[in-house]
Amino acid sequence: MFDGAGASDPMALGTAVLLGLSLIAAGVILLVVALRSRNGRLPRNWVVGIRTKATLADNVLWVRAQQAAAGSLLAGSVGTMLAGAVVLLRPSNGMGVGVTACGVAWLLFFVIRGTVLANRAATDSA
């Protein structure tokens, strides 16, 4: 049974590095997508970007939709990278798990928000 012993011990180095760098990498990838989307330099494709039936309809709608999502994706990327940096500092086990979960939730929230905004921009323009 867990008695709380060791709960304030710092997160194991390997765990902190793996989780921290994973969050930072996800944030960097999202940052690149957000910046290319904002500048209209993310070509329509089946791999990267907000891909819904409406956004994939044509190139004009694609660009408009990606630009609508860019701010949300940018916010998601920054928060995720910050969470990764905090985890690399090896907080206590409980705090490390909490920060990791918050970083993932932050990322998901802003990607979903960006998807809603992009789809709305594409369907309103069609």
PDB file of C-alpha atoms in Angstrom:
ATOM      1  CA  MET A   1       0.000   0.000   0.000  1.00  0.00           C
ATOM      2  CA  PHE A   2       1.251   3.467  -0.803  1.00  0.00           C
ATOM      3  CA  ASP A   3       2.071   5.364   2.363  1.00  0.00           C
ATOM      4  CA  GLY A   4       3.385   8.526   0.765  1.00  0.00           C
ATOM      5  CA  ALA A   5       7.004   7.694   1.500  1.00  0.00           C
ATOM      6  CA  GLY A   6       9.310   9.263  -1.027  1.00  0.00           C
ATOM      7  CA  ALA A   7       6.563  11.418  -2.551  1.00  0.00           C
ATOM      8  CA  SER A   8       8.772  14.499  -2.183  1.00  0.00           C
ATOM      9  CA  ASP A   9      11.791  12.828  -3.770  1.00  0.00           C
ATOM     10  CA  PRO A  10      12.807  14.405  -7.055  1.00  0.00           C
ATOM     11  CA  MET A  11      11.631  12.727 -10.206  1.00  0.00           C
ATOM     12  CA  ALA A  12      14.107  10.166 -11.537  1.00  0.00           C
ATOM     13  CA  LEU A  13      16.562  11.736 -13.964  1.00  0.00           C
ATOM     14  CA  GLY A  14      15.679   9.422 -16.860  1.00  0.00           C
ATOM     15  CA  THR A  15      11.963   9.985 -16.387  1.00  0.00           C
ATOM     16  CA  ALA A  16      12.380  13.747 -16.169  1.00  0.00           C
ATOM     17  CA  VAL A  17      14.507  13.862 -19.308  1.00  0.00           C
ATOM     18  CA  LEU A  18      12.159  11.613 -21.289  1.00  0.00           C
ATOM     19  CA  LEU A  19       8.981  13.455 -20.287  1.00  0.00           C
ATOM     20  CA  GLY A  20      10.515  16.925 -20.428  1.00  0.00           C
ATOM     21  CA  LEU A  21      12.096  16.486 -23.858  1.00  0.00           C
ATOM     22  CA  SER A  22       8.937  14.839 -25.211  1.00  0.00           C
ATOM     23  CA  LEU A  23       6.841  17.833 -24.143  1.00  0.00           C
ATOM     24  CA  ILE A  24       9.388  20.279 -25.536  1.00  0.00           C
ATOM     25  CA  ALA A  25       9.583  18.389 -28.847  1.00  0.00           C
ATOM     26  CA  ALA A  26       5.790  18.353 -29.172  1.00  0.00           C
ATOM     27  CA  GLY A  27       5.734  22.073 -28.423  1.00  0.00           C
ATOM     28  CA  VAL A  28       8.430  22.849 -30.996  1.00  0.00           C
ATOM     29  CA  ILE A  29       6.620  20.858 -33.691  1.00  0.00           C
ATOM     30  CA  LEU A  30       3.378  22.653 -32.892  1.00  0.00           C
ATOM     31  CA  LEU A  31       5.203  26.005 -32.904  1.00  0.00           C
ATOM     32  CA  VAL A  32       6.564  25.381 -36.410  1.00  0.00           C
ATOM     33  CA  VAL A  33       3.100  24.380 -37.647  1.00  0.00           C
ATOM     34  CA  ALA A  34       1.556  27.472 -35.986  1.00  0.00           C
ATOM     35  CA  LEU A  35       4.067  29.874 -37.517  1.00  0.00           C
ATOM     36  CA  ARG A  36       3.792  28.358 -40.988  1.00  0.00           C
ATOM     37  CA  SER A  37      -0.006  28.394 -40.666  1.00  0.00           C
ATOM     38  CA  ARG A  38      -0.085  32.029 -39.576  1.00  0.00           C
ATOM     39  CA  ASN A  39       2.078  33.065 -42.537  1.00  0.00           C
ATOM     40  CA  GLY A  40       0.052  31.031 -45.034  1.00  0.00           C
ATOM     41  CA  ARG A  41       3.068  28.836 -45.798  1.00  0.00           C
ATOM     42  CA  LEU A  42       1.619  25.498 -44.734  1.00  0.00           C
ATOM     43  CA  PRO A  43       0.607  23.743 -47.952  1.00  0.00           C
ATOM     44  CA  ARG A  44      -2.540  21.628 -48.027  1.00  0.00           C
ATOM     45  CA  ASN A  45      -1.509  18.070 -47.162  1.00  0.00           C
ATOM     46  CA  TRP A  46      -2.644  14.907 -45.405  1.00  0.00           C
ATOM     47  CA  VAL A  47      -0.039  14.944 -42.605  1.00  0.00           C
ATOM     48  CA  VAL A  48       0.275  18.333 -40.865  1.00  0.00           C
ATOM     49  CA  GLY A  49      -2.277  21.037 -40.115  1.00  0.00           C
ATOM     50  CA  ILE A  50      -5.953  21.133 -39.234  1.00  0.00           C
ATOM     51  CA  ARG A  51      -7.414  18.529 -41.571  1.00  0.00           C
ATOM     52  CA  THR A  52     -11.190  18.331 -41.728  1.00  0.00           C
ATOM     53  CA  LYS A  53     -13.504  17.829 -44.673  1.00  0.00           C
ATOM     54  CA  ALA A  54     -14.102  21.600 -44.817  1.00  0.00           C
ATOM     55  CA  THR A  55     -10.445  22.630 -44.541  1.00  0.00           C
ATOM     56  CA  LEU A  56      -9.333  20.169 -47.207  1.00  0.00           C
ATOM     57  CA  ALA A  57     -11.981  21.341 -49.695  1.00  0.00           C
ATOM     58  CA  ASP A  58      -9.635  23.713 -51.541  1.00  0.00           C
ATOM     59  CA  ASN A  59      -6.427  25.703 -51.115  1.00  0.00           C
ATOM     60  CA  VAL A  60      -8.097  29.022 -50.254  1.00  0.00           C
ATOM     61  CA  LEU A  61     -10.161  27.457 -47.470  1.00  0.00           C
ATOM     62  CA  TRP A  62      -7.113  25.549 -46.264  1.00  0.00           C
ATOM     63  CA  VAL A  63      -5.042  28.720 -45.837  1.00  0.00           C
ATOM     64  CA  ARG A  64      -7.915  30.638 -44.232  1.00  0.00           C
ATOM     65  CA  ALA A  65      -8.568  27.786 -41.793  1.00  0.00           C
ATOM     66  CA  GLN A  66      -4.904  27.351 -40.834  1.00  0.00           C
ATOM     67  CA  GLN A  67      -4.578  31.086 -40.210  1.00  0.00           C
ATOM     68  CA  ALA A  68      -7.667  30.978 -37.983  1.00  0.00           C
ATOM     69  CA  ALA A  69      -6.117  28.181 -35.915  1.00  0.00           C
ATOM     70  CA  ALA A  70      -2.597  29.628 -35.724  1.00  0.00           C
ATOM     71  CA  GLY A  71      -3.067  31.701 -32.550  1.00  0.00           C
ATOM     72  CA  SER A  72      -4.505  28.787 -30.639  1.00  0.00           C
ATOM     73  CA  LEU A  73      -1.742  26.473 -31.835  1.00  0.00           C
ATOM     74  CA  LEU A  74       0.863  29.055 -30.849  1.00  0.00           C
ATOM     75  CA  ALA A  75      -0.558  29.265 -27.312  1.00  0.00           C
ATOM     76  CA  GLY A  76      -0.608  25.474 -27.115  1.00  0.00           C
ATOM     77  CA  SER A  77       3.005  25.206 -28.182  1.00  0.00           C
ATOM     78  CA  VAL A  78       4.343  27.757 -25.698  1.00  0.00           C
ATOM     79  CA  GLY A  79       2.523  26.233 -22.730  1.00  0.00           C
ATOM     80  CA  THR A  80       3.640  22.733 -23.647  1.00  0.00           C
ATOM     81  CA  MET A  81       7.285  23.777 -23.970  1.00  0.00           C
ATOM     82  CA  LEU A  82       7.117  25.541 -20.582  1.00  0.00           C
ATOM     83  CA  ALA A  83       5.700  22.411 -18.961  1.00  0.00           C
ATOM     84  CA  GLY A  84       8.544  20.402 -20.497  1.00  0.00           C
ATOM     85  CA  ALA A  85      11.121  22.835 -19.134  1.00  0.00           C
ATOM     86  CA  VAL A  86       9.625  22.574 -15.635  1.00  0.00           C
ATOM     87  CA  VAL A  87       9.725  18.769 -15.784  1.00  0.00           C
ATOM     88  CA  LEU A  88      13.411  18.908 -16.773  1.00  0.00           C
ATOM     89  CA  LEU A  89      14.086  20.671 -13.460  1.00  0.00           C
ATOM     90  CA  ARG A  90      13.180  17.355 -11.733  1.00  0.00           C
ATOM     91  CA  PRO A  91      10.361  18.452  -9.435  1.00  0.00           C
ATOM     92  CA  SER A  92       8.991  16.044  -6.845  1.00  0.00           C
ATOM     93  CA  ASN A  93       7.362  12.922  -8.259  1.00  0.00           C
ATOM     94  CA  GLY A  94       3.833  14.162  -7.633  1.00  0.00           C
ATOM     95  CA  MET A  95       4.498  17.606  -9.037  1.00  0.00           C
ATOM     96  CA  GLY A  96       6.301  16.151 -12.057  1.00  0.00           C
ATOM     97  CA  VAL A  97       3.353  13.952 -12.913  1.00  0.00           C
ATOM     98  CA  GLY A  98       0.985  16.884 -12.397  1.00  0.00           C
ATOM     99  CA  VAL A  99       3.013  19.234 -14.603  1.00  0.00           C
ATOM    100  CA  THR A 100       3.280  16.576 -17.312  1.00  0.00           C
ATOM    101  CA  ALA A 101      -0.476  15.972 -17.220  1.00  0.00           C
ATOM    102  CA  CYS A 102      -1.144  19.722 -17.344  1.00  0.00           C
ATOM    103  CA  GLY A 103       1.234  20.097 -20.300  1.00  0.00           C
ATOM    104  CA  VAL A 104      -0.538  17.350 -22.231  1.00  0.00           C
ATOM    105  CA  ALA A 105      -3.978  18.738 -21.325  1.00  0.00           C
ATOM    106  CA  TRP A 106      -2.856  22.238 -22.372  1.00  0.00           C
ATOM    107  CA  LEU A 107      -1.661  20.882 -25.718  1.00  0.00           C
ATOM    108  CA  LEU A 108      -4.874  18.959 -26.356  1.00  0.00           C
ATOM    109  CA  PHE A 109      -7.109  21.867 -25.339  1.00  0.00           C
ATOM    110  CA  PHE A 110      -5.468  24.321 -27.724  1.00  0.00           C
ATOM    111  CA  VAL A 111      -5.245  21.857 -30.624  1.00  0.00           C
ATOM    112  CA  ILE A 112      -8.959  21.068 -30.239  1.00  0.00           C
ATOM    113  CA  ARG A 113      -9.737  24.788 -29.933  1.00  0.00           C
ATOM    114  CA  GLY A 114      -7.684  25.451 -33.078  1.00  0.00           C
ATOM    115  CA  THR A 115      -9.536  22.711 -34.904  1.00  0.00           C
ATOM    116  CA  VAL A 116     -12.894  24.237 -33.995  1.00  0.00           C
ATOM    117  CA  LEU A 117     -11.752  27.696 -35.115  1.00  0.00           C
ATOM    118  CA  ALA A 118     -10.285  26.366 -38.364  1.00  0.00           C
ATOM    119  CA  ASN A 119     -13.333  24.338 -39.238  1.00  0.00           C
ATOM    120  CA  ARG A 120     -15.588  27.312 -38.468  1.00  0.00           C
ATOM    121  CA  ALA A 121     -13.471  29.586 -40.697  1.00  0.00           C
ATOM    122  CA  ALA A 122     -13.595  27.057 -43.543  1.00  0.00           C
ATOM    123  CA  THR A 123     -17.337  26.406 -43.327  1.00  0.00           C
ATOM    124  CA  ASP A 124     -18.253  30.093 -42.927  1.00  0.00           C
ATOM    125  CA  SER A 125     -16.196  30.932 -46.020  1.00  0.00           C
ATOM    126  CA  ALA A 126     -17.533  28.159 -48.224  1.00  0.00           C
TER     127      ALA A 126
END
